[in-house]
Amino acid sequence: MTVHQSFQAPSPAPASWMAPQVAAALHDPRPLAFFPAGAEVYAQGETAGDLYQVEFGAVRVYRLLADGRRQISAFHLAGEVFGFEAGDTHHFFAETITACGIRVLRPSTGLGLADVLLPVALQVLVRAQEHLLVLGRQAAVERLAAFLVDMAERQGGHLQVELPMSRTDIGDYLGLTIETVSRVLTRLKQKGVIRLPNLRSVDILKPQALRALAC
Amino acid sequence: MTVHQSFQAPSPAPASWMAPQVAAALHDPRPLAFFPAGAEVYAQGETAGDLYQVEFGAVRVYRLLADGRRQISAFHLAGEVFGFEAGDTHHFFAETITACGIRVLRPSTGLGLADVLLPVALQVLVRAQEHLLVLGRQAAVERLAAFLVDMAERQGGHLQVELPMSRTDIGDYLGLTIETVSRVLTRLKQKGVIRLPNLRSVDILKPQALRALAC
DNA sequence: CGAGATCTTGATCTGACTCAAGAGTCGTGG
DNA sequence: CCACGACTCTTGAGTCAGATCAAGATCTCG
């Protein structure tokens, strides 16, 4: 990982989702790294071990096929932890989408740390498994609906959703082409389900209808 | 979970993949339950907590949409552990495919158990994430190839693969219809890549070709 | 041997992809 | 502040992989 800028920040309150013990077990203060948009946090094949907590900004985690097809397995927003690996090398790439502040966690230093990390890892697992249902069995409209509902919930359940990622990213997350993403959003707009005030935000006008589509 | 038959078995050697500490931490001997084919191990909404280790047989873990569409998120073969959950209720269904012997693990009794379970959970996570790539970005032939390669590897890397599951199960795992699964297998047979001695087994004749398809 | 379930094969349909062009957005520099 | 250029996004037309619908064939097991 290339650290673009790093310093000892005054310990902020742990993100709300994080049990107090997590912060304790991880020995705050932990190094905080700043990344510009589009920077690599780690690459496939690199040595794994550290975990990363997004302080602000957004990150994409993805795999590539030999011919360039890309599958984004997850987006990570402020407060979320990523970087879990089964072996000692990364199977995925992680890149910032926007400028990011990322706190580096060093699990190796903690005793009994797994007790604290297991729930976080399981949360990531459940999310991946829900994503399987979307990719395996849902139509394009349903995928977009599920995506928007998920993003809304992760941003505090508000009806104004910020989308830090491009249409290409959304397509590669949902297993669709950029054109299909665009067309479906247009159709949802025409049906009055959403509004698109600008390219990077969505207003949910009919949450009920969206939820029904997402099943 | 409905236990169909249960008794204290003489402690067998732990499955080869399992670190010795796992068995120790889990306090062998553990209850062994027998299930007939098609039995429910747990259902969505049930209280979670226990883990399950397949002793023999095969299990499918899946979710359902309201209209009956099904996505199988994983098959579990002998030696593998399933039942991980993020909260205290199951988000998935687990059913036996064949008659099964399943060892019930009680994580609540172990101190420092998470250190031992985390690697197992991470293994499940990585498998789910690889599955995302298959469902999101691969064509039908590639999905079948990846599936056959995976099943072969999990059965000791032999070129004779047993498929305990039906074509419907394979379709619901790969996000395809049963007809497409059947057609693709036929095409692979015609190209001499595989042989289909009977409905539940596959001989891999050209492992190189299959691997190339699976990317 | 027979009946039901499972699997294969064929014909047709369709949702999403591909290819192509135009519109909007953003950052830069004059 | 506007003009320019490079992206990114939207929209349209045509195509195609996989779904759906519909028979048959094969397997399983009492």
Tab-separated table of C-alpha atoms (C1' of nucleotides) in Angstrom:
chain	number	residue	atom	x	y	z
A	1	MET	CA	0.000	0.000	0.000
A	2	THR	CA	1.254	3.440	-0.900
A	3	VAL	CA	0.538	5.891	1.891
A	4	HIS	CA	0.013	9.305	0.383
A	5	GLN	CA	0.002	11.229	3.646
A	6	SER	CA	-0.129	10.023	7.205
A	7	PHE	CA	-0.051	11.414	10.720
A	8	GLN	CA	-1.221	10.744	14.249
A	9	ALA	CA	-4.706	12.206	14.409
A	10	PRO	CA	-6.368	13.118	17.697
A	11	SER	CA	-8.457	10.040	18.535
A	12	PRO	CA	-11.947	10.729	17.232
A	13	ALA	CA	-15.004	9.006	18.635
A	14	PRO	CA	-15.232	5.534	17.096
A	15	ALA	CA	-17.828	5.226	14.343
A	16	SER	CA	-21.205	4.449	15.804
A	17	TRP	CA	-21.430	0.908	14.440
A	18	MET	CA	-18.166	-0.042	16.139
A	19	ALA	CA	-18.298	-1.652	19.534
A	20	PRO	CA	-16.085	0.283	21.975
A	21	GLN	CA	-13.903	-2.783	22.437
A	22	VAL	CA	-12.938	-2.728	18.776
A	23	ALA	CA	-11.254	0.612	19.087
A	24	ALA	CA	-9.619	-0.470	22.331
A	25	ALA	CA	-8.414	-3.769	20.955
A	26	LEU	CA	-6.963	-2.010	17.946
A	27	HIS	CA	-4.849	0.341	20.057
A	28	ASP	CA	-6.011	3.775	19.094
A	29	PRO	CA	-4.580	6.070	17.893
A	30	ARG	CA	-4.064	4.229	14.630
A	31	PRO	CA	-2.342	5.701	11.572
A	32	LEU	CA	-4.656	7.640	9.275
A	33	ALA	CA	-3.767	7.701	5.575
A	34	PHE	CA	-5.075	10.113	2.973
A	35	PHE	CA	-5.653	8.990	-0.598
A	36	PRO	CA	-6.654	10.967	-3.678
A	37	ALA	CA	-9.510	9.679	-5.875
A	38	GLY	CA	-8.644	6.602	-7.926
A	39	ALA	CA	-5.708	5.531	-5.757
A	40	GLU	CA	-4.852	1.888	-5.135
A	41	VAL	CA	-5.151	0.774	-1.511
A	42	TYR	CA	-3.965	-2.747	-2.262
A	43	ALA	CA	-3.676	-4.984	-5.313
A	44	GLN	CA	-4.361	-8.637	-6.054
A	45	GLY	CA	-1.296	-10.669	-5.152
A	46	GLU	CA	-0.028	-8.239	-2.511
A	47	THR	CA	0.599	-9.434	1.016
A	48	ALA	CA	-2.536	-9.136	3.126
A	49	GLY	CA	-2.870	-8.746	6.856
A	50	ASP	CA	-3.854	-5.186	7.617
A	51	LEU	CA	-7.479	-4.111	7.711
A	52	TYR	CA	-8.738	-0.735	6.607
A	53	GLN	CA	-11.468	1.457	8.012
A	54	VAL	CA	-12.920	4.198	5.836
A	55	GLU	CA	-12.949	7.471	7.765
A	56	PHE	CA	-14.427	9.494	4.890
A	57	GLY	CA	-14.867	8.879	1.174
A	58	ALA	CA	-15.676	5.659	-0.684
A	59	VAL	CA	-13.732	2.587	-1.795
A	60	ARG	CA	-14.371	-0.145	-4.372
A	61	VAL	CA	-13.136	-3.720	-4.000
A	62	TYR	CA	-13.033	-5.758	-7.215
A	63	ARG	CA	-11.621	-8.611	-9.237
A	64	LEU	CA	-10.611	-8.685	-12.889
A	65	LEU	CA	-10.838	-11.410	-15.501
A	66	ALA	CA	-8.012	-11.867	-17.982
A	67	ASP	CA	-9.945	-10.038	-20.721
A	68	GLY	CA	-10.655	-7.007	-18.543
A	69	ARG	CA	-14.164	-7.817	-17.318
A	70	ARG	CA	-14.477	-6.441	-13.804
A	71	GLN	CA	-16.701	-7.440	-10.910
A	72	ILE	CA	-16.924	-5.038	-8.008
A	73	SER	CA	-17.678	-7.177	-4.976
A	74	ALA	CA	-18.356	-4.291	-2.617
A	75	PHE	CA	-18.374	-0.556	-2.080
A	76	HIS	CA	-17.232	0.657	1.328
A	77	LEU	CA	-18.441	3.932	2.800
A	78	ALA	CA	-17.472	5.924	5.897
A	79	GLY	CA	-17.227	3.746	9.003
A	80	GLU	CA	-16.928	0.443	7.177
A	81	VAL	CA	-14.036	-2.010	7.428
A	82	PHE	CA	-12.544	-3.923	4.497
A	83	GLY	CA	-9.454	-5.915	3.615
A	84	PHE	CA	-10.375	-9.319	5.079
A	85	GLU	CA	-8.503	-12.163	3.410
A	86	ALA	CA	-8.415	-15.912	3.822
A	87	GLY	CA	-4.736	-16.460	3.122
A	88	ASP	CA	-1.775	-14.137	3.340
A	89	THR	CA	-2.213	-12.551	-0.095
A	90	HIS	CA	-4.978	-10.340	-1.454
A	91	HIS	CA	-7.365	-11.918	-3.956
A	92	PHE	CA	-8.858	-8.528	-4.853
A	93	PHE	CA	-7.998	-4.961	-5.746
A	94	ALA	CA	-9.073	-2.064	-3.545
A	95	GLU	CA	-9.191	1.475	-4.939
A	96	THR	CA	-10.508	4.774	-3.689
A	97	ILE	CA	-13.447	6.180	-5.641
A	98	THR	CA	-13.229	9.647	-4.122
A	99	ALA	CA	-10.548	11.247	-1.974
A	100	CYS	CA	-10.462	9.152	1.190
A	101	GLY	CA	-9.227	9.072	4.724
A	102	ILE	CA	-8.450	5.494	5.688
A	103	ARG	CA	-7.416	4.211	9.079
A	104	VAL	CA	-5.084	1.234	8.977
A	105	LEU	CA	-5.840	-1.480	11.528
A	106	ARG	CA	-3.112	-3.903	12.575
A	107	PRO	CA	-4.876	-7.083	13.712
A	108	SER	CA	-1.568	-8.843	14.353
A	109	THR	CA	-0.984	-6.844	17.531
A	110	GLY	CA	-4.228	-7.774	19.277
A	111	LEU	CA	-4.811	-10.777	21.511
A	112	GLY	CA	-8.369	-12.063	21.416
A	113	LEU	CA	-8.857	-9.701	18.538
A	114	ALA	CA	-10.664	-12.318	16.480
A	115	ASP	CA	-13.586	-12.157	18.920
A	116	VAL	CA	-14.036	-8.586	17.821
A	117	LEU	CA	-13.273	-9.046	14.121
A	118	LEU	CA	-15.469	-12.088	13.581
A	119	PRO	CA	-18.752	-10.132	13.758
A	120	VAL	CA	-17.402	-7.552	11.316
A	121	ALA	CA	-16.242	-10.274	8.928
A	122	LEU	CA	-19.623	-11.985	9.200
A	123	GLN	CA	-21.358	-8.736	8.320
A	124	VAL	CA	-19.266	-8.563	5.141
A	125	LEU	CA	-20.083	-12.215	4.448
A	126	VAL	CA	-23.831	-11.740	4.767
A	127	ARG	CA	-23.669	-8.729	2.484
A	128	ALA	CA	-21.776	-10.750	-0.128
A	129	GLN	CA	-24.350	-13.532	0.106
A	130	GLU	CA	-27.239	-11.099	-0.358
A	131	HIS	CA	-25.393	-9.743	-3.362
A	132	LEU	CA	-25.295	-13.278	-4.795
A	133	LEU	CA	-29.086	-13.349	-4.844
A	134	VAL	CA	-29.168	-10.052	-6.724
A	135	LEU	CA	-26.606	-11.126	-9.334
A	136	GLY	CA	-27.954	-14.631	-9.748
A	137	ARG	CA	-31.676	-14.131	-9.831
A	138	GLN	CA	-32.784	-10.539	-10.249
A	139	ALA	CA	-33.612	-8.502	-13.352
A	140	ALA	CA	-31.932	-5.187	-14.139
A	141	VAL	CA	-34.647	-3.007	-12.525
A	142	GLU	CA	-34.614	-5.139	-9.394
A	143	ARG	CA	-30.826	-4.872	-9.156
A	144	LEU	CA	-30.891	-1.086	-9.385
A	145	ALA	CA	-33.731	-0.913	-6.854
A	146	ALA	CA	-31.851	-3.146	-4.422
A	147	PHE	CA	-28.721	-1.059	-4.920
A	148	LEU	CA	-30.485	2.245	-4.266
A	149	VAL	CA	-32.281	0.892	-1.199
A	150	ASP	CA	-29.001	-0.448	0.162
A	151	MET	CA	-27.167	2.828	-0.437
A	152	ALA	CA	-30.001	4.772	1.181
A	153	GLU	CA	-29.945	2.540	4.275
A	154	ARG	CA	-26.176	2.825	4.595
A	155	GLN	CA	-26.439	6.602	4.443
A	156	GLY	CA	-28.779	6.845	7.392
A	157	GLY	CA	-32.013	5.906	5.673
A	158	HIS	CA	-32.514	9.326	4.102
A	159	LEU	CA	-34.336	9.669	0.820
A	160	GLN	CA	-31.519	11.734	-0.660
A	161	VAL	CA	-28.793	9.333	-1.690
A	162	GLU	CA	-25.290	10.304	-2.736
A	163	LEU	CA	-23.655	8.046	-5.292
A	164	PRO	CA	-19.902	8.581	-5.103
A	165	MET	CA	-19.321	6.035	-7.878
A	166	SER	CA	-19.678	6.323	-11.655
A	167	ARG	CA	-22.263	4.501	-13.791
A	168	THR	CA	-19.484	2.177	-14.892
A	169	ASP	CA	-18.814	1.262	-11.255
A	170	ILE	CA	-22.513	0.651	-10.641
A	171	GLY	CA	-22.652	-1.560	-13.728
A	172	ASP	CA	-19.627	-3.563	-12.643
A	173	TYR	CA	-21.158	-3.966	-9.184
A	174	LEU	CA	-24.554	-5.112	-10.462
A	175	GLY	CA	-23.329	-7.226	-13.357
A	176	LEU	CA	-24.852	-4.889	-15.958
A	177	THR	CA	-23.530	-2.636	-18.706
A	178	ILE	CA	-23.326	1.096	-18.201
A	179	GLU	CA	-26.038	1.554	-20.860
A	180	THR	CA	-28.471	-0.673	-19.015
A	181	VAL	CA	-27.797	1.171	-15.748
A	182	SER	CA	-28.507	4.451	-17.476
A	183	ARG	CA	-31.667	3.215	-19.181
A	184	VAL	CA	-33.091	1.735	-15.988
A	185	LEU	CA	-32.441	4.916	-14.017
A	186	THR	CA	-34.183	6.891	-16.768
A	187	ARG	CA	-37.163	4.545	-16.648
A	188	LEU	CA	-37.399	4.852	-12.843
A	189	LYS	CA	-37.277	8.613	-13.231
A	190	GLN	CA	-40.043	8.572	-15.868
A	191	LYS	CA	-42.216	6.484	-13.572
A	192	GLY	CA	-41.730	9.058	-10.822
A	193	VAL	CA	-39.988	6.612	-8.498
A	194	ILE	CA	-36.784	8.670	-8.303
A	195	ARG	CA	-35.443	12.079	-9.221
A	196	LEU	CA	-31.939	12.657	-10.569
A	197	PRO	CA	-30.955	16.158	-9.427
A	198	ASN	CA	-27.464	15.544	-10.798
A	199	LEU	CA	-25.263	12.676	-11.903
A	200	ARG	CA	-24.095	11.824	-8.412
A	201	SER	CA	-27.314	11.971	-6.423
A	202	VAL	CA	-30.704	10.328	-6.389
A	203	ASP	CA	-33.856	11.454	-4.598
A	204	ILE	CA	-36.134	8.582	-3.750
A	205	LEU	CA	-39.682	9.824	-4.335
A	206	LYS	CA	-41.539	6.523	-3.889
A	207	PRO	CA	-39.584	4.445	-1.355
A	208	GLN	CA	-42.453	1.979	-1.211
A	209	ALA	CA	-42.329	1.308	-4.942
A	210	LEU	CA	-38.546	0.978	-4.841
A	211	ARG	CA	-38.673	-1.460	-1.947
A	212	ALA	CA	-41.303	-3.529	-3.768
A	213	LEU	CA	-39.012	-3.796	-6.793
A	214	ALA	CA	-36.047	-4.778	-4.647
A	215	CYS	CA	-38.171	-7.622	-3.176
B	1	MET	CA	-33.225	-27.675	13.752
B	2	THR	CA	-34.929	-31.045	13.789
B	3	VAL	CA	-32.483	-33.748	14.792
B	4	HIS	CA	-33.476	-36.965	13.111
B	5	GLN	CA	-31.112	-39.212	14.981
B	6	SER	CA	-28.221	-38.431	17.272
B	7	PHE	CA	-25.678	-40.198	19.429
B	8	GLN	CA	-22.173	-39.884	20.869
B	9	ALA	CA	-19.922	-41.233	18.164
B	10	PRO	CA	-16.388	-42.449	18.878
B	11	SER	CA	-14.217	-39.394	18.114
B	12	PRO	CA	-13.029	-39.776	14.540
B	13	ALA	CA	-9.895	-38.122	13.270
B	14	PRO	CA	-10.701	-34.513	12.428
B	15	ALA	CA	-11.142	-33.842	8.727
B	16	SER	CA	-7.808	-33.149	7.118
B	17	TRP	CA	-8.474	-29.467	6.415
B	18	MET	CA	-9.236	-28.802	10.052
B	19	ALA	CA	-6.474	-27.487	12.262
B	20	PRO	CA	-6.128	-29.759	15.322
B	21	GLN	CA	-6.984	-26.844	17.600
B	22	VAL	CA	-10.413	-26.530	16.028
B	23	ALA	CA	-11.428	-29.962	17.178
B	24	ALA	CA	-9.895	-29.291	20.582
B	25	ALA	CA	-11.540	-25.912	20.987
B	26	LEU	CA	-14.871	-27.385	20.038
B	27	HIS	CA	-14.720	-30.042	22.761
B	28	ASP	CA	-14.975	-33.318	20.923
B	29	PRO	CA	-16.988	-35.491	21.059
B	30	ARG	CA	-19.731	-33.312	19.619
B	31	PRO	CA	-23.246	-34.475	18.851
B	32	LEU	CA	-23.632	-36.060	15.425
B	33	ALA	CA	-27.019	-35.780	13.732
B	34	PHE	CA	-28.271	-37.870	10.843
B	35	PHE	CA	-30.541	-36.367	8.214
B	36	PRO	CA	-32.342	-37.978	5.275
B	37	ALA	CA	-32.085	-36.363	1.834
B	38	GLY	CA	-34.044	-33.133	1.456
B	39	ALA	CA	-34.253	-32.391	5.177
B	40	GLU	CA	-34.142	-28.874	6.573
B	41	VAL	CA	-31.134	-28.133	8.790
B	42	TYR	CA	-32.291	-24.597	9.550
B	43	ALA	CA	-34.692	-22.081	8.023
B	44	GLN	CA	-34.632	-18.352	7.375
B	45	GLY	CA	-35.798	-16.566	10.495
B	46	GLU	CA	-34.759	-19.291	12.917
B	47	THR	CA	-32.406	-18.484	15.766
B	48	ALA	CA	-28.798	-18.856	14.715
B	49	GLY	CA	-25.755	-19.612	16.815
B	50	ASP	CA	-24.712	-23.189	16.205
B	51	LEU	CA	-22.366	-24.119	13.413
B	52	TYR	CA	-22.571	-27.325	11.418
B	53	GLN	CA	-19.858	-29.530	10.028
B	54	VAL	CA	-20.711	-31.969	7.264
B	55	GLU	CA	-19.400	-35.421	8.167
B	56	PHE	CA	-20.722	-37.079	5.009
B	57	GLY	CA	-23.229	-36.078	2.350
B	58	ALA	CA	-23.939	-32.644	0.846
B	59	VAL	CA	-25.885	-29.560	1.906
B	60	ARG	CA	-27.283	-26.561	0.018
B	61	VAL	CA	-27.625	-23.088	1.551
B	62	TYR	CA	-30.038	-20.757	-0.243
B	63	ARG	CA	-32.352	-17.776	-0.197
B	64	LEU	CA	-35.776	-17.401	-1.771
B	65	LEU	CA	-37.486	-14.436	-3.386
B	66	ALA	CA	-41.188	-13.873	-2.796
B	67	ASP	CA	-42.093	-15.349	-6.192
B	68	GLY	CA	-40.134	-18.539	-5.622
B	69	ARG	CA	-36.907	-17.702	-7.414
B	70	ARG	CA	-34.079	-19.372	-5.527
B	71	GLN	CA	-30.389	-18.579	-5.262
B	72	ILE	CA	-28.151	-21.231	-3.780
B	73	SER	CA	-25.249	-19.379	-2.207
B	74	ALA	CA	-23.169	-22.456	-1.472
B	75	PHE	CA	-22.926	-26.224	-1.506
B	76	HIS	CA	-21.149	-27.817	1.425
B	77	LEU	CA	-19.411	-31.186	1.144
B	78	ALA	CA	-17.798	-33.498	3.682
B	79	GLY	CA	-15.480	-31.682	6.079
B	80	GLU	CA	-16.874	-28.214	5.447
B	81	VAL	CA	-18.438	-25.916	8.045
B	82	PHE	CA	-21.526	-23.778	7.468
B	83	GLY	CA	-24.094	-21.844	9.454
B	84	PHE	CA	-22.216	-18.561	9.991
B	85	GLU	CA	-24.558	-15.647	10.634
B	86	ALA	CA	-24.105	-11.970	11.323
B	87	GLY	CA	-27.004	-11.509	13.732
B	88	ASP	CA	-28.867	-13.948	15.901
B	89	THR	CA	-31.276	-15.155	13.206
B	90	HIS	CA	-30.627	-17.096	10.019
B	91	HIS	CA	-30.918	-15.185	6.749
B	92	PHE	CA	-30.803	-18.402	4.718
B	93	PHE	CA	-32.223	-21.889	4.453
B	94	ALA	CA	-29.987	-24.956	4.769
B	95	GLU	CA	-31.152	-28.328	3.441
B	96	THR	CA	-29.519	-31.671	2.934
B	97	ILE	CA	-29.168	-32.758	-0.692
B	98	THR	CA	-28.345	-36.359	0.112
B	99	ALA	CA	-28.537	-38.272	3.378
B	100	CYS	CA	-26.102	-36.520	5.687
B	101	GLY	CA	-24.199	-36.846	8.903
B	102	ILE	CA	-23.776	-33.427	10.451
B	103	ARG	CA	-21.785	-32.537	13.529
B	104	VAL	CA	-23.228	-29.667	15.536
B	105	LEU	CA	-20.663	-27.205	16.843
B	106	ARG	CA	-21.489	-25.015	19.854
B	107	PRO	CA	-19.278	-21.932	19.517
B	108	SER	CA	-20.737	-20.422	22.688
B	109	THR	CA	-18.795	-22.836	24.866
B	110	GLY	CA	-15.327	-21.959	23.591
B	111	LEU	CA	-13.041	-19.211	24.869
B	112	GLY	CA	-10.801	-17.726	22.192
B	113	LEU	CA	-12.851	-19.735	19.766
B	114	ALA	CA	-13.143	-16.834	17.372
B	115	ASP	CA	-9.412	-17.106	16.649
B	116	VAL	CA	-10.147	-20.529	15.271
B	117	LEU	CA	-13.437	-19.709	13.546
B	118	LEU	CA	-12.297	-16.520	11.839
B	119	PRO	CA	-10.132	-18.318	9.258
B	120	VAL	CA	-12.994	-20.695	8.479
B	121	ALA	CA	-15.433	-17.796	8.105
B	122	LEU	CA	-12.954	-15.962	5.881
B	123	GLN	CA	-12.667	-19.024	3.678
B	124	VAL	CA	-16.450	-18.979	3.224
B	125	LEU	CA	-16.283	-15.238	2.512
B	126	VAL	CA	-13.630	-15.575	-0.183
B	127	ARG	CA	-15.627	-18.353	-1.813
B	128	ALA	CA	-18.732	-16.159	-1.851
B	129	GLN	CA	-16.753	-13.299	-3.370
B	130	GLU	CA	-15.350	-15.525	-6.107
B	131	HIS	CA	-18.893	-16.672	-6.773
B	132	LEU	CA	-19.881	-13.019	-7.263
B	133	LEU	CA	-17.438	-12.766	-10.165
B	134	VAL	CA	-18.952	-15.866	-11.754
B	135	LEU	CA	-22.551	-14.653	-11.401
B	136	GLY	CA	-21.834	-11.066	-12.343
B	137	ARG	CA	-19.491	-11.392	-15.267
B	138	GLN	CA	-19.271	-14.886	-16.718
B	139	ALA	CA	-21.161	-16.568	-19.540
B	140	ALA	CA	-23.020	-19.850	-19.101
B	141	VAL	CA	-20.148	-22.073	-20.331
B	142	GLU	CA	-17.688	-20.271	-18.085
B	143	ARG	CA	-19.984	-20.719	-15.092
B	144	LEU	CA	-20.301	-24.445	-15.649
B	145	ALA	CA	-16.554	-24.769	-16.198
B	146	ALA	CA	-15.814	-22.867	-12.986
B	147	PHE	CA	-18.328	-25.018	-11.130
B	148	LEU	CA	-16.854	-28.303	-12.372
B	149	VAL	CA	-13.288	-27.178	-11.625
B	150	ASP	CA	-14.335	-26.120	-8.123
B	151	MET	CA	-16.143	-29.380	-7.432
B	152	ALA	CA	-13.161	-31.371	-8.728
B	153	GLU	CA	-10.739	-29.468	-6.490
B	154	ARG	CA	-12.953	-29.922	-3.454
B	155	GLN	CA	-13.084	-33.654	-4.112
B	156	GLY	CA	-9.328	-34.099	-3.991
B	157	GLY	CA	-8.475	-32.861	-7.472
B	158	HIS	CA	-9.525	-36.084	-9.188
B	159	LEU	CA	-10.849	-36.024	-12.724
B	160	GLN	CA	-13.901	-38.041	-11.730
B	161	VAL	CA	-16.350	-35.676	-10.094
B	162	GLU	CA	-19.455	-36.680	-8.205
B	163	LEU	CA	-22.361	-34.235	-8.396
B	164	PRO	CA	-24.684	-34.923	-5.480
B	165	MET	CA	-27.041	-32.146	-6.577
B	166	SER	CA	-29.696	-32.053	-9.298
B	167	ARG	CA	-29.544	-29.934	-12.460
B	168	THR	CA	-32.072	-27.616	-10.838
B	169	ASP	CA	-29.691	-27.091	-7.908
B	170	ILE	CA	-26.789	-26.395	-10.272
B	171	GLY	CA	-28.940	-23.884	-12.154
B	172	ASP	CA	-29.974	-22.136	-8.960
B	173	TYR	CA	-26.342	-22.009	-7.860
B	174	LEU	CA	-25.046	-20.613	-11.163
B	175	GLY	CA	-27.939	-18.268	-11.890
B	176	LEU	CA	-29.029	-20.264	-14.951
B	177	THR	CA	-32.081	-22.290	-15.935
B	178	ILE	CA	-32.014	-26.049	-15.803
B	179	GLU	CA	-32.304	-26.140	-19.612
B	180	THR	CA	-29.205	-24.013	-20.067
B	181	VAL	CA	-27.251	-26.187	-17.618
B	182	SER	CA	-28.267	-29.264	-19.579
B	183	ARG	CA	-27.441	-27.734	-22.965
B	184	VAL	CA	-24.015	-26.501	-21.847
B	185	LEU	CA	-23.105	-29.901	-20.389
B	186	THR	CA	-24.153	-31.511	-23.664
B	187	ARG	CA	-22.019	-29.080	-25.633
B	188	LEU	CA	-18.988	-29.748	-23.388
B	189	LYS	CA	-19.552	-33.456	-23.907
B	190	GLN	CA	-19.748	-33.043	-27.695
B	191	LYS	CA	-16.478	-31.103	-27.674
B	192	GLY	CA	-14.850	-33.962	-25.781
B	193	VAL	CA	-14.091	-31.834	-22.720
B	194	ILE	CA	-16.125	-34.026	-20.368
B	195	ARG	CA	-17.872	-37.377	-20.251
B	196	LEU	CA	-21.207	-37.957	-18.509
B	197	PRO	CA	-21.150	-41.609	-17.363
B	198	ASN	CA	-24.425	-40.992	-15.540
B	199	LEU	CA	-26.562	-38.124	-14.312
B	200	ARG	CA	-24.613	-37.663	-11.095
B	201	SER	CA	-21.033	-37.884	-12.282
B	202	VAL	CA	-18.711	-36.111	-14.676
B	203	ASP	CA	-15.364	-37.279	-16.005
B	204	ILE	CA	-13.087	-34.416	-16.935
B	205	LEU	CA	-11.296	-35.454	-20.114
B	206	LYS	CA	-9.586	-32.145	-20.924
B	207	PRO	CA	-8.821	-30.421	-17.618
B	208	GLN	CA	-6.732	-27.852	-19.467
B	209	ALA	CA	-9.619	-26.825	-21.698
B	210	LEU	CA	-11.986	-26.652	-18.737
B	211	ARG	CA	-9.584	-24.518	-16.725
B	212	ALA	CA	-9.149	-22.170	-19.689
B	213	LEU	CA	-12.914	-21.684	-19.882
B	214	ALA	CA	-13.164	-21.056	-16.158
B	215	CYS	CA	-10.534	-18.276	-16.542
C	1	DC	C1'	-42.734	-53.393	-14.919
C	2	DG	C1'	-44.885	-48.990	-14.382
C	3	DA	C1'	-45.400	-44.189	-12.739
C	4	DG	C1'	-43.454	-40.069	-11.393
C	5	DA	C1'	-39.611	-37.351	-11.325
C	6	DT	C1'	-35.648	-35.620	-13.643
C	7	DC	C1'	-33.236	-34.581	-17.611
C	8	DT	C1'	-32.595	-33.485	-22.627
C	9	DT	C1'	-33.741	-31.379	-26.872
C	10	DG	C1'	-36.177	-28.247	-30.034
C	11	DA	C1'	-38.592	-23.823	-31.339
C	12	DT	C1'	-39.478	-19.329	-30.232
C	13	DC	C1'	-39.138	-15.124	-27.553
C	14	DT	C1'	-37.049	-11.367	-25.015
C	15	DG	C1'	-34.132	-8.645	-21.825
C	16	DA	C1'	-29.866	-7.096	-21.800
C	17	DC	C1'	-25.704	-6.409	-24.724
C	18	DT	C1'	-23.266	-4.237	-28.538
C	19	DC	C1'	-22.392	-0.674	-31.522
C	20	DA	C1'	-23.010	4.049	-32.633
C	21	DA	C1'	-24.055	8.769	-32.108
C	22	DG	C1'	-25.298	12.784	-29.539
C	23	DA	C1'	-25.798	15.459	-25.019
C	24	DG	C1'	-24.256	16.850	-20.652
C	25	DT	C1'	-20.601	17.771	-17.209
C	26	DC	C1'	-16.286	19.182	-15.429
C	27	DG	C1'	-11.833	21.074	-15.237
C	28	DT	C1'	-8.386	24.029	-17.389
C	29	DG	C1'	-6.545	27.927	-19.254
C	30	DG	C1'	-6.895	32.020	-21.807
D	1	DC	C1'	-16.237	34.569	-17.409
D	2	DC	C1'	-16.277	31.942	-21.306
D	3	DA	C1'	-14.237	28.559	-24.599
D	4	DC	C1'	-12.305	24.323	-25.265
D	5	DG	C1'	-11.473	19.494	-24.780
D	6	DA	C1'	-11.959	15.265	-22.480
D	7	DC	C1'	-14.799	12.502	-20.036
D	8	DT	C1'	-19.038	10.579	-18.677
D	9	DC	C1'	-23.621	9.807	-19.446
D	10	DT	C1'	-27.860	9.126	-22.294
D	11	DT	C1'	-30.420	7.486	-26.105
D	12	DG	C1'	-31.375	4.755	-30.292
D	13	DA	C1'	-31.133	0.639	-33.445
D	14	DG	C1'	-30.029	-3.932	-34.145
D	15	DT	C1'	-28.277	-8.447	-32.314
D	16	DC	C1'	-27.787	-12.417	-29.456
D	17	DA	C1'	-27.312	-15.409	-25.298
D	18	DG	C1'	-30.109	-17.350	-22.398
D	19	DA	C1'	-35.127	-17.707	-20.913
D	20	DT	C1'	-39.497	-19.644	-21.806
D	21	DC	C1'	-42.622	-22.905	-23.611
D	22	DA	C1'	-43.337	-27.510	-25.153
D	23	DA	C1'	-42.435	-32.262	-26.176
D	24	DG	C1'	-39.939	-36.421	-25.634
D	25	DA	C1'	-36.361	-39.401	-23.395
D	26	DT	C1'	-34.293	-41.419	-19.470
D	27	DC	C1'	-33.756	-42.553	-14.859
D	28	DT	C1'	-35.346	-44.185	-10.227
D	29	DC	C1'	-37.540	-46.884	-7.241
D	30	DG	C1'	-41.451	-49.160	-5.368
